[in-house]
């Protein structure tokens, strides 16, 4: 399996970055995991030699603009792939800071190729989507400014649409996550419950931790992860704290990971 980061917040020329995440996963199934916030992932894919026309399936990890904003662009360049997105991802979403609201959701796309996911799903032998992470660990502190629209107005976002991809390979399980809004510890706890006989060889994606990094670092070691590649919503502080106990790799636009 080969994972290529098409978009992340940072990049070196001629590649360009934006606040967001998009990963191309090449294996028995070719998957686009998230699209960033624009069509930039397409430009970077061309420079990196990634053919998005060969993608079999797209997955949108959750309904935030920096992960699903480029979806319409993907549908333009790929005529066949199905898109999987969690039920509820198109609900209105706002970031509220200092009393000011900012829309951070994804506009609803009415396309027959877009399919809503209501629960766990086996995509292919060794490829599984997990949905629903009700573990015992704290949610990220960074969720405190994130809200969703409801009949009674804005309420704290539950992120019940969040999807995580798990790929079972020779090196163990690879867990691919967008932002880990349900908490990376709860996600790993759910993965372990579904695959009790398989170790977690690698985690790839955003962890959405900053000031709560010491708490995560104090708990994550119990999962015995081989390697963590992270960036995007993982703060520099979190890198420093987690780097003291975990094998960390930096995820940037153009990063290529082999399993």
C-alpha positions as a printed NumPy array, in Angstrom:
array([[  0.   ,   0.   ,   0.   ],
       [  1.159,   3.492,  -0.848],
       [ -0.304,   6.647,   0.72 ],
       [  0.401,  10.015,  -0.903],
       [ -0.561,  13.258,   0.787],
       [ -2.101,  15.466,  -1.901],
       [ -2.981,  18.383,   0.384],
       [ -1.924,  19.438,   3.852],
       [ -1.388,  22.829,   5.446],
       [  2.288,  22.976,   4.492],
       [  4.115,  22.256,   1.247],
       [  7.345,  22.842,  -0.611],
       [  7.272,  24.304,  -4.148],
       [  6.192,  23.417,  -6.733],
       [  3.503,  21.766,  -4.574],
       [  1.093,  24.051,  -2.744],
       [ -0.662,  23.646,   0.572],
       [ -3.895,  24.844,   2.12 ],
       [ -5.593,  24.32 ,   5.459],
       [ -7.018,  20.868,   4.88 ],
       [ -6.198,  17.256,   4.16 ],
       [ -6.377,  14.93 ,   1.166],
       [ -4.774,  11.495,   0.925],
       [ -4.503,   9.134,  -2.042],
       [ -4.335,   5.486,  -0.987],
       [ -3.108,   3.032,  -3.604],
       [ -3.594,  -0.669,  -2.94 ],
       [ -6.083,  -3.399,  -3.741],
       [ -8.564,  -0.521,  -3.854],
       [ -7.554,   2.984,  -4.936],
       [ -9.102,   5.46 ,  -2.505],
       [ -9.207,   9.229,  -2.211],
       [ -9.573,  10.046,   1.487],
       [-10.786,  13.653,   1.824],
       [-10.351,  16.408,  -0.749],
       [ -9.078,  19.45 ,   1.107],
       [-11.081,  22.647,   0.732],
       [-10.655,  23.319,  -2.998],
       [ -9.422,  21.768,  -6.233],
       [ -5.792,  22.189,  -5.176],
       [ -5.461,  18.451,  -4.516],
       [ -5.969,  17.881,  -8.26 ],
       [ -3.104,  20.199,  -9.198],
       [ -0.802,  18.547,  -6.682],
       [ -1.856,  15.067,  -7.843],
       [ -0.761,  15.93 , -11.384],
       [  2.648,  17.09 , -10.123],
       [  2.997,  13.931,  -8.028],
       [  2.   ,  11.585, -10.862],
       [ -1.225,  10.458,  -9.192],
       [ -4.056,   9.668, -11.613],
       [ -7.308,  10.604,  -9.911],
       [ -9.223,   9.074, -12.789],
       [ -8.146,   5.669, -11.463],
       [ -9.652,   6.236,  -8.011],
       [-12.242,   3.549,  -7.254],
       [-13.772,   5.171,  -4.198],
       [-13.723,   8.49 ,  -2.353],
       [-14.307,   8.855,   1.377],
       [-15.104,  12.124,   3.143],
       [-14.13 ,  11.789,   6.787],
       [-16.543,  14.448,   8.094],
       [-18.508,  17.455,   6.955],
       [-15.993,  20.275,   7.359],
       [-14.945,  22.453,   4.436],
       [-11.247,  21.624,   4.765],
       [-11.951,  17.91 ,   4.219],
       [-14.885,  17.897,   1.791],
       [-14.776,  21.29 ,   0.108],
       [-13.068,  19.882,  -2.978],
       [-15.621,  17.126,  -3.554],
       [-17.324,  18.775,  -6.543],
       [-13.919,  19.095,  -8.209],
       [-13.276,  15.387,  -7.702],
       [-16.614,  14.477,  -9.267],
       [-15.584,  16.534, -12.295],
       [-12.293,  14.679, -12.859],
       [-13.481,  11.165, -11.975],
       [-16.569,   9.855, -13.744],
       [-17.024,   6.522, -11.981],
       [-16.012,   6.512,  -8.324],
       [-18.603,   6.283,  -5.601],
       [-18.321,   8.76 ,  -2.717],
       [-18.951,   7.605,   0.851],
       [-19.826,  10.218,   3.452],
       [-21.306,   9.872,   6.923],
       [-24.992,  10.512,   7.417],
       [-25.363,  14.066,   8.709],
       [-22.206,  15.422,   7.109],
       [-24.116,  18.063,   5.143],
       [-25.753,  19.614,   8.22 ],
       [-24.914,  23.246,   8.91 ],
       [-21.726,  23.703,  10.899],
       [-20.271,  26.775,  12.521],
       [-17.151,  27.761,  14.386],
       [-17.993,  30.245,  17.142],
       [-15.159,  32.366,  18.513],
       [-15.512,  35.61 ,  20.466],
       [-19.222,  35.575,  19.695],
       [-18.701,  35.5  ,  15.925],
       [-20.039,  32.632,  13.817],
       [-18.177,  31.285,  10.785],
       [-19.568,  28.652,   8.435],
       [-17.206,  25.678,   8.255],
       [-19.474,  23.033,   6.742],
       [-19.776,  21.462,   3.299],
       [-22.528,  22.505,   0.941],
       [-24.873,  19.612,   0.167],
       [-24.14 ,  17.834,  -3.094],
       [-26.979,  16.107,  -4.873],
       [-25.256,  13.454,  -6.965],
       [-26.25 ,   9.786,  -7.393],
       [-22.672,   8.742,  -6.715],
       [-22.746,  10.217,  -3.195],
       [-23.761,   7.515,  -0.738],
       [-24.471,   8.053,   2.955],
       [-22.893,   5.738,   5.514],
       [-24.929,   4.878,   8.613],
       [-22.579,   2.435,  10.307],
       [-19.509,   0.252,   9.938],
       [-18.919,  -1.04 ,   6.434],
       [-16.578,  -3.592,   4.855],
       [-15.447,  -2.139,   1.527],
       [-13.206,  -4.952,   0.329],
       [-11.147,  -7.725,   1.845],
       [ -8.949,  -5.902,   4.364],
       [-10.633,  -2.493,   3.963],
       [-13.164,  -1.37 ,   6.576],
       [-14.912,   1.902,   7.395],
       [-15.731,   2.51 ,  11.043],
       [-18.397,   4.96 ,  12.211],
       [-19.448,   5.634,  15.785],
       [-16.784,   6.179,  18.465],
       [-18.235,   6.151,  21.97 ],
       [-15.117,   5.28 ,  23.909],
       [-14.305,   6.36 ,  27.458],
       [-11.66 ,   8.957,  26.626],
       [-11.944,  12.739,  26.517],
       [-12.855,  14.452,  23.27 ],
       [-10.392,  17.044,  21.918],
       [-10.357,  20.396,  23.687],
       [-10.402,  21.99 ,  20.233],
       [-14.004,  20.846,  19.727],
       [-15.199,  23.491,  22.191],
       [-15.676,  26.136,  19.467],
       [-17.32 ,  23.777,  16.957],
       [-21.1  ,  23.678,  16.632],
       [-23.789,  22.194,  14.424],
       [-27.213,  23.508,  13.509],
       [-30.281,  21.864,  15.033],
       [-33.998,  22.604,  15.355],
       [-33.244,  24.464,  18.585],
       [-30.313,  26.433,  17.156],
       [-26.59 ,  25.85 ,  17.431],
       [-25.511,  22.968,  19.671],
       [-22.08 ,  21.414,  20.312],
       [-21.123,  19.228,  17.379],
       [-21.406,  15.497,  18.049],
       [-19.371,  14.496,  14.983],
       [-21.553,  11.426,  14.573],
       [-20.797,  11.563,  10.833],
       [-17.064,  10.95 ,  11.297],
       [-15.621,   8.056,   9.266],
       [-12.298,   6.297,   9.762],
       [-10.696,   3.876,   7.296],
       [ -8.883,   0.787,   8.569],
       [ -6.674,  -1.203,   6.199],
       [ -5.364,  -4.609,   7.282],
       [ -1.942,  -5.281,   5.777],
       [  1.282,  -7.208,   6.386],
       [  2.469,  -4.646,   8.924],
       [ -0.755,  -4.694,  10.908],
       [ -3.644,  -2.26 ,  10.794],
       [ -3.311,   1.157,   9.186],
       [ -5.797,   3.647,  10.653],
       [ -6.571,   6.602,   8.386],
       [ -8.347,   9.526,  10.021],
       [ -9.263,  13.028,   8.93 ],
       [ -9.367,  15.099,  12.126],
       [-10.153,  12.628,  14.929],
       [-12.862,  14.908,  16.327],
       [-14.211,  12.013,  18.409],
       [-10.769,  11.722,  19.982],
       [ -7.916,   9.663,  18.591],
       [ -7.963,   7.547,  21.767],
       [-11.636,   6.665,  21.286],
       [-10.963,   5.881,  17.644],
       [ -8.084,   3.566,  18.53 ],
       [-10.193,   1.957,  21.267],
       [-12.913,   1.247,  18.674],
       [-10.378,  -0.154,  16.202],
       [ -8.983,  -2.457,  18.885],
       [-12.482,  -3.683,  19.771],
       [-13.221,  -4.516,  16.117],
       [ -9.849,  -6.151,  15.459],
       [ -8.75 ,  -7.622,  18.815],
       [ -6.217,  -9.965,  17.243],
       [ -4.483,  -7.383,  15.06 ],
       [ -1.942,  -4.782,  16.126],
       [ -2.038,  -1.174,  14.945],
       [  0.975,  -0.715,  12.74 ],
       [  0.338,   2.845,  11.636],
       [ -1.918,   5.876,  12.132],
       [ -2.132,   8.474,   9.354],
       [ -4.029,  11.77 ,   9.539],
       [ -4.978,  14.677,  11.769],
       [ -5.296,  14.22 ,  15.531],
       [ -6.89 ,  17.579,  16.487],
       [ -4.878,  17.994,  19.654],
       [ -3.006,  20.957,  21.089],
       [ -3.14 ,  21.808,  24.803],
       [ -4.55 ,  18.368,  25.556],
       [ -1.458,  16.689,  24.105],
       [ -0.083,  15.621,  27.522],
       [ -3.326,  13.768,  28.255],
       [ -3.258,  11.999,  24.879],
       [  0.43 ,  11.159,  25.284],
       [ -0.235,   9.642,  28.714],
       [ -2.809,   7.242,  27.271],
       [ -1.85 ,   6.499,  23.675],
       [  1.142,   4.318,  24.537],
       [ -1.189,   1.493,  25.614],
       [ -2.184,   0.973,  21.979],
       [  1.398,   0.101,  20.954],
       [  1.262,   1.921,  17.609],
       [  4.169,   1.28 ,  15.292],
       [  4.271,   4.733,  13.653],
       [  2.135,   7.879,  13.571],
       [  2.165,  10.198,  10.556],
       [  0.325,  13.378,  11.428],
       [ -0.1  ,  17.031,  10.514],
       [ -2.946,  19.4  ,   9.586],
       [ -4.861,  19.879,  12.869],
       [ -2.104,  18.447,  15.087],
       [ -0.361,  21.4  ,  16.743],
       [  3.379,  21.93 ,  17.008],
       [  2.999,  21.551,  20.768],
       [  1.419,  18.145,  20.234],
       [  4.308,  17.106,  17.984],
       [  6.779,  17.932,  20.734],
       [  4.825,  16.162,  23.459],
       [  3.926,  13.041,  21.464],
       [  7.419,  12.837,  20.004],
       [  8.727,  12.081,  23.467],
       [  6.971,   8.728,  23.588],
       [  5.776,   7.839,  20.074],
       [  7.477,   7.265,  16.713],
       [  6.2  ,  10.305,  14.8  ],
       [  6.4  ,  11.101,  11.102],
       [  5.57 ,  14.51 ,   9.668],
       [  2.641,  14.535,   7.236],
       [  3.037,  17.259,   4.605],
       [  1.833,  17.855,   1.046],
       [  3.836,  15.408,  -1.065],
       [  4.635,  12.954,   1.748],
       [  4.633,   9.356,   0.489],
       [  4.159,   6.496,   2.956],
       [  4.672,   2.815,   2.172],
       [  3.325,  -0.136,   4.127]])
